[in-house]
Tab-separated table of C-alpha atoms in Angstrom:
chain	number	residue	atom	x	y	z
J	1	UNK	CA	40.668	-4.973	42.840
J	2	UNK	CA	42.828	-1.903	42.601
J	3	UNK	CA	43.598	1.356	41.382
J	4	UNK	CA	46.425	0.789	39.361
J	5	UNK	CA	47.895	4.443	39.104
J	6	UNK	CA	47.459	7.943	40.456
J	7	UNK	CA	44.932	10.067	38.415
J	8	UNK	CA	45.978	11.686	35.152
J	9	UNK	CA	44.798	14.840	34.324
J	10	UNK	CA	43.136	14.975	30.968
J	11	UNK	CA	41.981	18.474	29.810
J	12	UNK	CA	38.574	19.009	31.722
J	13	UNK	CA	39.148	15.391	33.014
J	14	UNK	CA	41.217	13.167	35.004
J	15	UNK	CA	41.552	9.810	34.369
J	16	UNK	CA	42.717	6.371	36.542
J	17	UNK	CA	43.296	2.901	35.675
J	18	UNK	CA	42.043	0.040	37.561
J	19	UNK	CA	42.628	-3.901	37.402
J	20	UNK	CA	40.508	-6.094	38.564
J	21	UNK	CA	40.240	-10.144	38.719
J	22	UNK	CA	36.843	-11.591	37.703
J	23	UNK	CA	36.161	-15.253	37.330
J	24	UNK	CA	40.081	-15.524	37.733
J	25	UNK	CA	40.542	-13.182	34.883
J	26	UNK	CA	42.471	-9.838	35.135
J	27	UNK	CA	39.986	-7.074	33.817
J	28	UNK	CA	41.930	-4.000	33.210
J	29	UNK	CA	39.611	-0.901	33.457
J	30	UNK	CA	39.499	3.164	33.306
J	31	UNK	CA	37.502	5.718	35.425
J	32	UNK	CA	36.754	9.358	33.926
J	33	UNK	CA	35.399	12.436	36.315
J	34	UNK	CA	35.107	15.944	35.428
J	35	UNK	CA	38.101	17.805	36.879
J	36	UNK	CA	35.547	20.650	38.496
J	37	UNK	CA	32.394	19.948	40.260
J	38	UNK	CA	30.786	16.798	41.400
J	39	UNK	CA	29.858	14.161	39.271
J	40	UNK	CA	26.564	12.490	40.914
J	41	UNK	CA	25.902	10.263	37.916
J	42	UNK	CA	27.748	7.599	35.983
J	43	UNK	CA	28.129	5.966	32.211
J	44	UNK	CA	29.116	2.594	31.665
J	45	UNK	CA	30.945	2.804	28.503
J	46	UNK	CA	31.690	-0.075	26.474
J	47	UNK	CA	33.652	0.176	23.084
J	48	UNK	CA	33.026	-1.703	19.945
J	49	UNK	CA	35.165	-4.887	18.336
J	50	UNK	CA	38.291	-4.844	17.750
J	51	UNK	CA	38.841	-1.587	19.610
J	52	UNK	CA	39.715	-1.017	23.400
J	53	UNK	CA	38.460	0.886	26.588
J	54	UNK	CA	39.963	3.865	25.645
J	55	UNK	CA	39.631	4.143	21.979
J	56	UNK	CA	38.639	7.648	20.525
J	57	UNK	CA	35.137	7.264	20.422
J	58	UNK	CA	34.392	6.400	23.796
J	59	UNK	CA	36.954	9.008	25.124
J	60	UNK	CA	34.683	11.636	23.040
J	61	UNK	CA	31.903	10.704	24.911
J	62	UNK	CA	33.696	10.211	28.196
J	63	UNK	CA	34.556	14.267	27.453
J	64	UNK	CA	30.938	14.880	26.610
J	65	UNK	CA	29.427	13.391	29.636
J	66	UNK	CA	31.856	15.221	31.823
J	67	UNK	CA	30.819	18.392	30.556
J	68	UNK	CA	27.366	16.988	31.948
J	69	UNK	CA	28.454	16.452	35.153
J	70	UNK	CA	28.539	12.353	34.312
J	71	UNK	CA	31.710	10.224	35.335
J	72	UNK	CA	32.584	7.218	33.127
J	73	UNK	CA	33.944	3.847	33.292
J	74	UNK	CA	35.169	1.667	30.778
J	75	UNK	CA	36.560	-2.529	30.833
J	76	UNK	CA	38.290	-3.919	27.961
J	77	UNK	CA	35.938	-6.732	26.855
J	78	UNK	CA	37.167	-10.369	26.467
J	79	UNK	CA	40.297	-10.258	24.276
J	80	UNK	CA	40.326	-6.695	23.429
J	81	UNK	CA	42.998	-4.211	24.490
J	82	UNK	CA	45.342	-4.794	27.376
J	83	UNK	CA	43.079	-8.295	27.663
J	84	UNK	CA	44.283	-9.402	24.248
J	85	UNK	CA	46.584	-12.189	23.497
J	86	UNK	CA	47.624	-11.801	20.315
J	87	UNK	CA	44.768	-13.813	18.578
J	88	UNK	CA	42.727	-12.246	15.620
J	89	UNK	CA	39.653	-9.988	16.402
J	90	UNK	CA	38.668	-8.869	13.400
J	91	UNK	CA	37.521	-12.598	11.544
J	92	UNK	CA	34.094	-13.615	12.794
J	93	UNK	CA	35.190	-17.090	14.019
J	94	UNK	CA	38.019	-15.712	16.064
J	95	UNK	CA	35.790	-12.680	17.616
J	96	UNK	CA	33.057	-15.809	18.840
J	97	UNK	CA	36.261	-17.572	19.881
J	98	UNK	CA	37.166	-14.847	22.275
J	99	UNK	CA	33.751	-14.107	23.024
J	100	UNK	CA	33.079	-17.507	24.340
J	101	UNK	CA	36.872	-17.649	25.809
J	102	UNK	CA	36.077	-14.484	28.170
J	103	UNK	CA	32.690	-16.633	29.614
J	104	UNK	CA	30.252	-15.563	26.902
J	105	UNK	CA	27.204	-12.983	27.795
J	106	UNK	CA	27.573	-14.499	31.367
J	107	UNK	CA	31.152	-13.445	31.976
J	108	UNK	CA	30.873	-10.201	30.362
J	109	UNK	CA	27.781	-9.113	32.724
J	110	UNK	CA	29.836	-10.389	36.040
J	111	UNK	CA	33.093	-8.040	34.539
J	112	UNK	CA	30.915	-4.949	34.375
J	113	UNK	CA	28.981	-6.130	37.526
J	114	UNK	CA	32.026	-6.475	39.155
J	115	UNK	CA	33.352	-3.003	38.002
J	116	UNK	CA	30.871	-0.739	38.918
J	117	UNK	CA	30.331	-2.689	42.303
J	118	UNK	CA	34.664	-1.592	42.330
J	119	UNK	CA	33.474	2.204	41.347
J	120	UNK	CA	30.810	2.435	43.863
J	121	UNK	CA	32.823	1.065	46.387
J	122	UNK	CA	35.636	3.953	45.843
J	123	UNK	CA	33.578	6.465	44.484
J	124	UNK	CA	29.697	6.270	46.145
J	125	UNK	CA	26.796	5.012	44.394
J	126	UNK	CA	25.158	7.155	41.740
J	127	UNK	CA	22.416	6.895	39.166
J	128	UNK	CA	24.019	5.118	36.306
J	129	UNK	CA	23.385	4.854	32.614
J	130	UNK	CA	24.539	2.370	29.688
J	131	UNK	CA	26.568	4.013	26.527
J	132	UNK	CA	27.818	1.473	23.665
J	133	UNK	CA	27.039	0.409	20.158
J	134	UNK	CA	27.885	-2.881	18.215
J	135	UNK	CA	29.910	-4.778	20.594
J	136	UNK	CA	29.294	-1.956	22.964
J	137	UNK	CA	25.209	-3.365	22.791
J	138	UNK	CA	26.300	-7.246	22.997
J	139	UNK	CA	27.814	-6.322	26.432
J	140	UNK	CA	25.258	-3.899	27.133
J	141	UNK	CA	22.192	-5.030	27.025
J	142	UNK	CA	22.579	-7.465	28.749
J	143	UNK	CA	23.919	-5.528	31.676
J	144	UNK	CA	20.846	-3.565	31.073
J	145	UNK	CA	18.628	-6.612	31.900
J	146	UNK	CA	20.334	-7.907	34.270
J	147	UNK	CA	21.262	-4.786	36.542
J	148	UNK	CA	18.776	-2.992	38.247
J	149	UNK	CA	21.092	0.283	38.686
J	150	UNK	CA	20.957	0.953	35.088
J	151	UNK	CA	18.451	3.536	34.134
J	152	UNK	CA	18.707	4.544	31.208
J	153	UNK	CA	20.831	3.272	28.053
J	154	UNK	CA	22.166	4.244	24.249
J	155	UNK	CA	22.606	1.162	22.458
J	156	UNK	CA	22.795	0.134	18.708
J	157	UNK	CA	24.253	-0.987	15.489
J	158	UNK	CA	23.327	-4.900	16.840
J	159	UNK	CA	20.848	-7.150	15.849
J	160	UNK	CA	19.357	-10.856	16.559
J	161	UNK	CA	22.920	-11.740	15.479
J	162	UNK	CA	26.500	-13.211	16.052
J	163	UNK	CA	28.100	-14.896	19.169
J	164	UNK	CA	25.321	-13.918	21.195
J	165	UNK	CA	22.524	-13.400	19.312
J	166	UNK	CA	20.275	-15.862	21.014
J	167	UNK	CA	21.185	-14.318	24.335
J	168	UNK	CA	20.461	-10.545	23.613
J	169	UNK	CA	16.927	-12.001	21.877
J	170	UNK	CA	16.093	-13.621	24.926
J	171	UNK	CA	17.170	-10.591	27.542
J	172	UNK	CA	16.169	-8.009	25.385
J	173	UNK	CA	12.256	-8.595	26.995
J	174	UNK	CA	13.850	-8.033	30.328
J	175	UNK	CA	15.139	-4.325	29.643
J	176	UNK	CA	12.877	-2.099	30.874
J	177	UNK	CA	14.588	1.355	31.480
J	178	UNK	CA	14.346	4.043	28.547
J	179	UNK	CA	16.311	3.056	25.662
J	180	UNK	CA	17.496	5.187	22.480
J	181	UNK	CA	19.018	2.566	20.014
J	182	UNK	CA	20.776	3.649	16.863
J	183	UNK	CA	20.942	1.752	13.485
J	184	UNK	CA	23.029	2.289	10.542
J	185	UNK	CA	20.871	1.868	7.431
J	186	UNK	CA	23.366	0.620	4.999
J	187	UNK	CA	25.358	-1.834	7.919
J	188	UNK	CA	27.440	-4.410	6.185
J	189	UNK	CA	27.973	-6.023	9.353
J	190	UNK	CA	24.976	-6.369	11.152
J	191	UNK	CA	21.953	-6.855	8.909
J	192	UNK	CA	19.522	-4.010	9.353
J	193	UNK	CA	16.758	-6.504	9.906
J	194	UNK	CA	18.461	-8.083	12.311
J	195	UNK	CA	18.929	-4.275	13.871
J	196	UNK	CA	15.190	-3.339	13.775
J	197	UNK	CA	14.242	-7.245	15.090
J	198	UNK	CA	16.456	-6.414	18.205
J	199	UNK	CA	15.279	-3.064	18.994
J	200	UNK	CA	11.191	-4.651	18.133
J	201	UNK	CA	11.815	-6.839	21.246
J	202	UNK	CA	13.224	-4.269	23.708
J	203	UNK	CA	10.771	-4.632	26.505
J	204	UNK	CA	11.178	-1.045	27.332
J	205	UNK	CA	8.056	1.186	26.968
J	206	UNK	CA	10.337	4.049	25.997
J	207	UNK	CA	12.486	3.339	23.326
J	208	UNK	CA	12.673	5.272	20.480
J	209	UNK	CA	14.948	4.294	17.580
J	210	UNK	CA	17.185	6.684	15.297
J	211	UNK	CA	18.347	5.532	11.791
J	212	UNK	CA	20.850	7.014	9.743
J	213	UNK	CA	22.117	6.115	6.156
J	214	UNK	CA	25.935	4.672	6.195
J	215	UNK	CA	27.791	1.761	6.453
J	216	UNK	CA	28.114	-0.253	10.574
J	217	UNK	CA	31.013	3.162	11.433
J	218	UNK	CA	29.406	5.682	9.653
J	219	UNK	CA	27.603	6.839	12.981
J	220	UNK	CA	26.897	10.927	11.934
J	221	UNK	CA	28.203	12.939	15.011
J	222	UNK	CA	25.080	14.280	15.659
J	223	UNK	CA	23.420	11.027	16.895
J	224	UNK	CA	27.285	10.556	19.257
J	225	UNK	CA	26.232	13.702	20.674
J	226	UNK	CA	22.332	13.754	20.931
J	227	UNK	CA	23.282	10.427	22.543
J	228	UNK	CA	24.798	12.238	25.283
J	229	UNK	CA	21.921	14.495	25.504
J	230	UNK	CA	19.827	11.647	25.865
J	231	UNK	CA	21.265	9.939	28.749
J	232	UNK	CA	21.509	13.378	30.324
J	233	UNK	CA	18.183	13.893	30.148
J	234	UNK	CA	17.028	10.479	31.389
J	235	UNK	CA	19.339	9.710	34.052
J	236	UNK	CA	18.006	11.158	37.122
W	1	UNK	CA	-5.695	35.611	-3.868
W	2	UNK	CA	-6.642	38.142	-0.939
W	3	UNK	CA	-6.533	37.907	2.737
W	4	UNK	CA	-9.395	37.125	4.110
W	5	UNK	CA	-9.708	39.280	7.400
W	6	UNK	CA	-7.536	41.758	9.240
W	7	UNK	CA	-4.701	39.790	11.734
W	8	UNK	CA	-6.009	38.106	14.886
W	9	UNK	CA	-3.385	37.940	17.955
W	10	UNK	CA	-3.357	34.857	19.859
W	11	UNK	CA	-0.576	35.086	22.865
W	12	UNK	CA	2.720	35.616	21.265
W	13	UNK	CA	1.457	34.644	17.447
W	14	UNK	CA	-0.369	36.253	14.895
W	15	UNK	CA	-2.675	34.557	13.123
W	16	UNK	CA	-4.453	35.702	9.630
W	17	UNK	CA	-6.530	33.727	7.771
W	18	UNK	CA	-6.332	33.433	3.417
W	19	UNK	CA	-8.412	32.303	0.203
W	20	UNK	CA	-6.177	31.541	-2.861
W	21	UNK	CA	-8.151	30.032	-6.132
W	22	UNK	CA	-6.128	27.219	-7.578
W	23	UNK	CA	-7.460	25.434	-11.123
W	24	UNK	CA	-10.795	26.557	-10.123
W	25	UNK	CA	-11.197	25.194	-6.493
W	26	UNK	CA	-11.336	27.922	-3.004
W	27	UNK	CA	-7.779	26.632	-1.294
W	28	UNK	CA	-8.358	28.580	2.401
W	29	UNK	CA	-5.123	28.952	4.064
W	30	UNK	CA	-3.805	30.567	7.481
W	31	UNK	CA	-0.906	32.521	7.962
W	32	UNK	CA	1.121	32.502	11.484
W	33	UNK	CA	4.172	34.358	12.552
W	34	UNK	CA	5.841	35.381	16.007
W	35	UNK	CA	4.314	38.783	17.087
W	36	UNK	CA	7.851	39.981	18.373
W	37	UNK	CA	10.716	40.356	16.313
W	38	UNK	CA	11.292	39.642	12.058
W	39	UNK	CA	10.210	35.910	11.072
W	40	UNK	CA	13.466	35.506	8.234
W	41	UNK	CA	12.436	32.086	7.906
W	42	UNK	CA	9.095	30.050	7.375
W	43	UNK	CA	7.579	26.937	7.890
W	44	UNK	CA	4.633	25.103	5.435
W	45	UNK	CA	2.622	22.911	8.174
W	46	UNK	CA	0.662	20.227	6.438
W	47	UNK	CA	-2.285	18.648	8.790
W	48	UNK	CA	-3.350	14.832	8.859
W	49	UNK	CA	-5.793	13.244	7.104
W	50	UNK	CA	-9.715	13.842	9.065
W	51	UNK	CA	-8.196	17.065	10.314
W	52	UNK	CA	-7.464	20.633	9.212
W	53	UNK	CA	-5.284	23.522	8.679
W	54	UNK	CA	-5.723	24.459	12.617
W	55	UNK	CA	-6.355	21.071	14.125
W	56	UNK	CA	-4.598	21.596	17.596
W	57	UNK	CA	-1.241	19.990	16.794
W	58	UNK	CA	-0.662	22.046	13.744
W	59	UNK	CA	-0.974	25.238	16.133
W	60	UNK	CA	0.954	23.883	18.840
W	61	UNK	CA	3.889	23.405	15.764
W	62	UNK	CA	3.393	26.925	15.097
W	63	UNK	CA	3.807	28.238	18.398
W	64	UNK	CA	7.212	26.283	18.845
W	65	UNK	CA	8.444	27.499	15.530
W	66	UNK	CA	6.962	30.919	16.103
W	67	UNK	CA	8.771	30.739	19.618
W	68	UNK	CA	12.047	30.242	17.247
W	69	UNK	CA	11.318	33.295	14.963
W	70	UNK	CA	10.051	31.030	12.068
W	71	UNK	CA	6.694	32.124	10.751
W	72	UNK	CA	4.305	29.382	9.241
W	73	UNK	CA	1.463	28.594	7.009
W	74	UNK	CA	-1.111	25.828	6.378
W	75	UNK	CA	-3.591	25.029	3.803
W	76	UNK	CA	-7.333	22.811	3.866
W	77	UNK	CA	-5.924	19.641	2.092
W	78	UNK	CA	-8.937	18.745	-0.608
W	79	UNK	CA	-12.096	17.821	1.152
W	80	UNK	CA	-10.839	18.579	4.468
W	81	UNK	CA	-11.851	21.504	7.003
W	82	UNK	CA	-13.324	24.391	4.717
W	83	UNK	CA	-13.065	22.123	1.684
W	84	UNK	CA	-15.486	19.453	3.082
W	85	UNK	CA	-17.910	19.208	1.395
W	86	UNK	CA	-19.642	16.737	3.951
W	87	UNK	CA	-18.396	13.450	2.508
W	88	UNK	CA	-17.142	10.798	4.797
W	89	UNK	CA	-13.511	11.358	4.889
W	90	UNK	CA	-12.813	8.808	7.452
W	91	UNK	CA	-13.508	5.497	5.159
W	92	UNK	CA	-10.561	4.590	3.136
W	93	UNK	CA	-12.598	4.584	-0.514
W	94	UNK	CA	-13.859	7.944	0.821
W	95	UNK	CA	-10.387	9.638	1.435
W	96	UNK	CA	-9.432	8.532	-2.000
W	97	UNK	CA	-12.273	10.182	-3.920
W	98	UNK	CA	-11.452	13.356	-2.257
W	99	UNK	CA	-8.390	12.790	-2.621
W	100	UNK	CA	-8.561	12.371	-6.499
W	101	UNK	CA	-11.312	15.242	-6.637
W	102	UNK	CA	-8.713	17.733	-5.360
W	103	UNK	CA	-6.262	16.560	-8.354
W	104	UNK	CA	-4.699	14.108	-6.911
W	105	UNK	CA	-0.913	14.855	-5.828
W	106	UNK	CA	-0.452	17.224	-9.031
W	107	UNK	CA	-3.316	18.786	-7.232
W	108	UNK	CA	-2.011	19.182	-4.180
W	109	UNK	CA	1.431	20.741	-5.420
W	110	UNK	CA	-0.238	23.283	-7.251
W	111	UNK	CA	-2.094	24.325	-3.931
W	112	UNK	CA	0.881	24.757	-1.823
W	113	UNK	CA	2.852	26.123	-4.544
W	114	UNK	CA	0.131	28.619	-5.225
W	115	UNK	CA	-0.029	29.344	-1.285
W	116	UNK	CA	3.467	29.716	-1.108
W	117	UNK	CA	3.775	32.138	-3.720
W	118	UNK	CA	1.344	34.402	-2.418
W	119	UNK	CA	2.981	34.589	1.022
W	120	UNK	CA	6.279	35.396	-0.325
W	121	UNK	CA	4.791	38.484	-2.518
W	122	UNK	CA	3.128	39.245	0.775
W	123	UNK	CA	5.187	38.946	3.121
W	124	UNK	CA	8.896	38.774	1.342
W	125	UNK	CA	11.178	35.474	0.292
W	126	UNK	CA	12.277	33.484	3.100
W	127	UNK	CA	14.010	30.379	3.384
W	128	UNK	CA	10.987	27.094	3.514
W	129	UNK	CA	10.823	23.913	5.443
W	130	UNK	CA	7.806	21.396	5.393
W	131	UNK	CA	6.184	19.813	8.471
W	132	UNK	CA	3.803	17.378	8.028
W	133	UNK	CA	2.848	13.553	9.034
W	134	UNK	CA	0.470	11.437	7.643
W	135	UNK	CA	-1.514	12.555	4.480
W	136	UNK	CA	1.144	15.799	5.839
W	137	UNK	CA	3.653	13.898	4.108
W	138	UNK	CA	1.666	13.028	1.602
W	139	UNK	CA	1.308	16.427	0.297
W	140	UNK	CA	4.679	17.425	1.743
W	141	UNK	CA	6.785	14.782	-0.189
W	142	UNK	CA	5.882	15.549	-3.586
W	143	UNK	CA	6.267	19.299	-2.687
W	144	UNK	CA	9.192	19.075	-1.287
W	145	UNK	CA	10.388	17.085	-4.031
W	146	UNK	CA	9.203	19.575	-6.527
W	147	UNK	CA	9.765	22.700	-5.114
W	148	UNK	CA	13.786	23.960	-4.636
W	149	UNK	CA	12.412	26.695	-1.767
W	150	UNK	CA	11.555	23.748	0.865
W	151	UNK	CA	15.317	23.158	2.209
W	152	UNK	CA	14.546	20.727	4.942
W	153	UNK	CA	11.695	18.663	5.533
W	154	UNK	CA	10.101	16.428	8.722
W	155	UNK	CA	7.891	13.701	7.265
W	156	UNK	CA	6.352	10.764	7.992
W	157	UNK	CA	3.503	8.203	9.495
W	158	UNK	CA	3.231	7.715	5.912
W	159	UNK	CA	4.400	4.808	3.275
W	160	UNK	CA	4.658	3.600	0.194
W	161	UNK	CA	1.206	2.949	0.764
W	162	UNK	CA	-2.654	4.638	0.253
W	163	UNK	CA	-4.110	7.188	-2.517
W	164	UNK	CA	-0.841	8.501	-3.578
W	165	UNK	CA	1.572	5.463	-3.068
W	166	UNK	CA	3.502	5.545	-6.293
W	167	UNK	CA	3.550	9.176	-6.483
W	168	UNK	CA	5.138	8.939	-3.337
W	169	UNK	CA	7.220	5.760	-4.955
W	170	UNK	CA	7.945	7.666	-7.825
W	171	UNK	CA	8.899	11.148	-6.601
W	172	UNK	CA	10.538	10.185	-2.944
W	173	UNK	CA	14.062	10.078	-4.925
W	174	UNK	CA	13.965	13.239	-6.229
W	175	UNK	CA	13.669	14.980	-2.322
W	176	UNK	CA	17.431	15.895	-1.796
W	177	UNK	CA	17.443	18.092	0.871
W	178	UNK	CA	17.341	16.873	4.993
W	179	UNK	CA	14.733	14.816	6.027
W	180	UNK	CA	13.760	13.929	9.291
W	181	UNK	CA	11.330	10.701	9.506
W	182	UNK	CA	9.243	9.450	11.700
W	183	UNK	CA	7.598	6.319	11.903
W	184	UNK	CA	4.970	4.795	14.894
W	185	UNK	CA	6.185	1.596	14.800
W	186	UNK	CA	2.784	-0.055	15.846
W	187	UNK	CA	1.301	1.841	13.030
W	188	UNK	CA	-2.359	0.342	12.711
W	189	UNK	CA	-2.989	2.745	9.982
W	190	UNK	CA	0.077	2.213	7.501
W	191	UNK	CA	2.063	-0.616	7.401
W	192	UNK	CA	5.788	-0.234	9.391
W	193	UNK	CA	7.177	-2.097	6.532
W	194	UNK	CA	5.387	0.777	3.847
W	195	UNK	CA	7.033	3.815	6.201
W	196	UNK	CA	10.500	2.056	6.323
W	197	UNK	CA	10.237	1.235	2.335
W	198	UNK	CA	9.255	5.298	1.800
W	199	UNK	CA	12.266	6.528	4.392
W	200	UNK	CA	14.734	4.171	1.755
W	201	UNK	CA	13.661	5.339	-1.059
W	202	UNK	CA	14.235	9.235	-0.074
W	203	UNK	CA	17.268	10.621	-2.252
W	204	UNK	CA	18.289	12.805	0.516
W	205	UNK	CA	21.723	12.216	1.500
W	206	UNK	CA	21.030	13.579	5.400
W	207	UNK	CA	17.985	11.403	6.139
W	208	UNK	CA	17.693	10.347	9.700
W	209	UNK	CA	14.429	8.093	10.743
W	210	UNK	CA	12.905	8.078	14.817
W	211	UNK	CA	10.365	5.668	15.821
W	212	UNK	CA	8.856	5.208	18.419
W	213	UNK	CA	6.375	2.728	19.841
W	214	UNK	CA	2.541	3.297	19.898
W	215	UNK	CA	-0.035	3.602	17.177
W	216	UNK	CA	-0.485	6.051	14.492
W	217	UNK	CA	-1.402	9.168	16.537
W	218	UNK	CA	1.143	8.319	19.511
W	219	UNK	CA	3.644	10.270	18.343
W	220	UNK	CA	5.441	11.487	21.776
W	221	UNK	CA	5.461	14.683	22.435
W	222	UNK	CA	9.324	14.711	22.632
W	223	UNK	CA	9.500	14.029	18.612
W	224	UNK	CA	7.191	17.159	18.242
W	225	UNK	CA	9.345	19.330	19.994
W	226	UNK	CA	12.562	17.590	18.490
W	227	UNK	CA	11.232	17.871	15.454
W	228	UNK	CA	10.954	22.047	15.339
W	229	UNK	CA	14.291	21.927	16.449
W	230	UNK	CA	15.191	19.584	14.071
W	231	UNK	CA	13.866	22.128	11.063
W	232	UNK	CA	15.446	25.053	13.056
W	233	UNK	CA	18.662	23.812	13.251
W	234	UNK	CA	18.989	23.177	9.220
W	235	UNK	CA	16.817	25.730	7.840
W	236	UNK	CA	19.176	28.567	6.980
């Protein structure tokens, strides 16, 4: 459980790597804070398949939340990025494969549990909030369920569906905090039923649900930055 | 076609009431804008179904707007507020013969379009958005779809479904311009399955759907104020 690196300066942000061993696994990670000011909030950020901590997207929003005041934090999930061995993402049978590999739904929530338990350690303990969509929601939600310092989360473009389907149906009952969860109407991935099934059994009282036409990466910017306004507004 | 009374101020708005004559029926109408400052824009407000053209939510929608220098208007739909005629409006077979008596949706159109046209050789040509739920959007669809002034519309609480179903069916298609829809997704009034057939079958390549839990009249207040900055943002 280390830093792995001085910070980097970014822009408006800096940034620092971290490693740290879960379960006997090395889980590389990144930290974002605003450059000026004090960030007394955090994001969890987790990135979609076959992508990486620190792929665009979730850098955009890391840069949007600091702007907020909001640090970030981002793992590599199981076989993705600097945790990858070579072995093919991008076919369903090989992304279960790794899935399953890095501990399943289990092993994901005791990375991320682990992590922010690192960030709080170093960095104080602050309100924190949930950002990620597809793969971003497998690991997600169920962090959301299962950790209490989550208040508020963006989730989306995931369904009743793939490696762990049956888990996020059965912990979706058990998130509670406010919830805005996005679905693309025309998703060739995840079947929009599937989609509007998940977000049905959210046990959150506030959760409101924003469609847009496109295909699974079509997300409209709009609904990446209203997403930051949301968690803004709800993470107190 | 006159005004019916000299303007009334109420706070920061204006309010002044209208009577048009449409295919031989009285069509009252009201006429808001901000009392400060041009109104360059303006905003058709249709009301619910058992309600009228200044039930409390439609006024509260014209104060936001009015607070974002857009002026608005609203009509009695047929057989509602000055149009009643004392028949029960509440019963489904009711709402349909009063629906039908006032035309139908070919009706309905010819109302707004009528209204519309007298406010612009009042008050000057300005660009047009529609707000309306419920039987809102089911006056508001077809005119948006048949009138090229409306360049942004928020619908919704309304299906493929009730008096004017396949009008709604037929003509949904043909609305092009930006749509924002929202559905109540324990709707005990319309079917979910109804709203989310009617929000697919809009031709409108920026179409963006929020729902939200709670029945037909839950709508939380965060969608109404969303929602006139929704029609602010892309009404130019």
């Amino acid at each position: 459980m280390a830093w792995r690196s001085d910070e980097v300066s970014i822009e408006k942000i800096t940034e620092r790597a971290f490693d740290l061993t879960v379960n006997g696994q090395n889980v590389p990670g990144v930290y974002w804070r605003p450059k000026s000011g004090n960030a007394n909030r955090i994001a969890l950020l987790g990135h979609g398949g076959s992508t990486h901590k620190k792929v665009e997207y979730v850098q955009l929003v890391a840069t949007l939340l600091a702007q907020r005041g909001i640090a970030s934090m981002a793992i590599d999930g199981p076989g993705h990025g600097e945790r990858a061995s070579g072995s093919e993402v991008r076919s369903t049978e090989g992304f279960s494969d790794i899935w399953n590999a890095g501990g399943g739904t289990q092993g994901i929530v005791a990375d991320w549990h682990a992590a922010l338990n690192f960030i709080e350690a170093e960095e104080g303990v602050r309100p924190a909030c949930w950002w990620g969509l597809s793969m971003g929601t497998m690991m997600g939600l169920p962090v959301t369920a299962s950790d209490t310092r989550i208040r508020v989360a963006l989730l989306g473009l995931m369904g009743i569906w793939g490696p762990n389907g049956d888990d996020l149906k059965r912990l979706a009952p058990e998130v509670l905090c406010p919830v805005r969860f996005l679905v693309q109407w025309d998703d060739e991935i995840v079947p929009r039923e599937a989609c509007l099934e998940l977000y049905d059994a959210l046990g959150s009282e506030k959760k409101t649900l924003h469609a847009n036409p496109g295909i699974h990466t079509a997300v409209p910017q709009t609904e990446i930055a209203g997403s930051v306004e949301y968690l803004d507004r709800y993470l107190k």
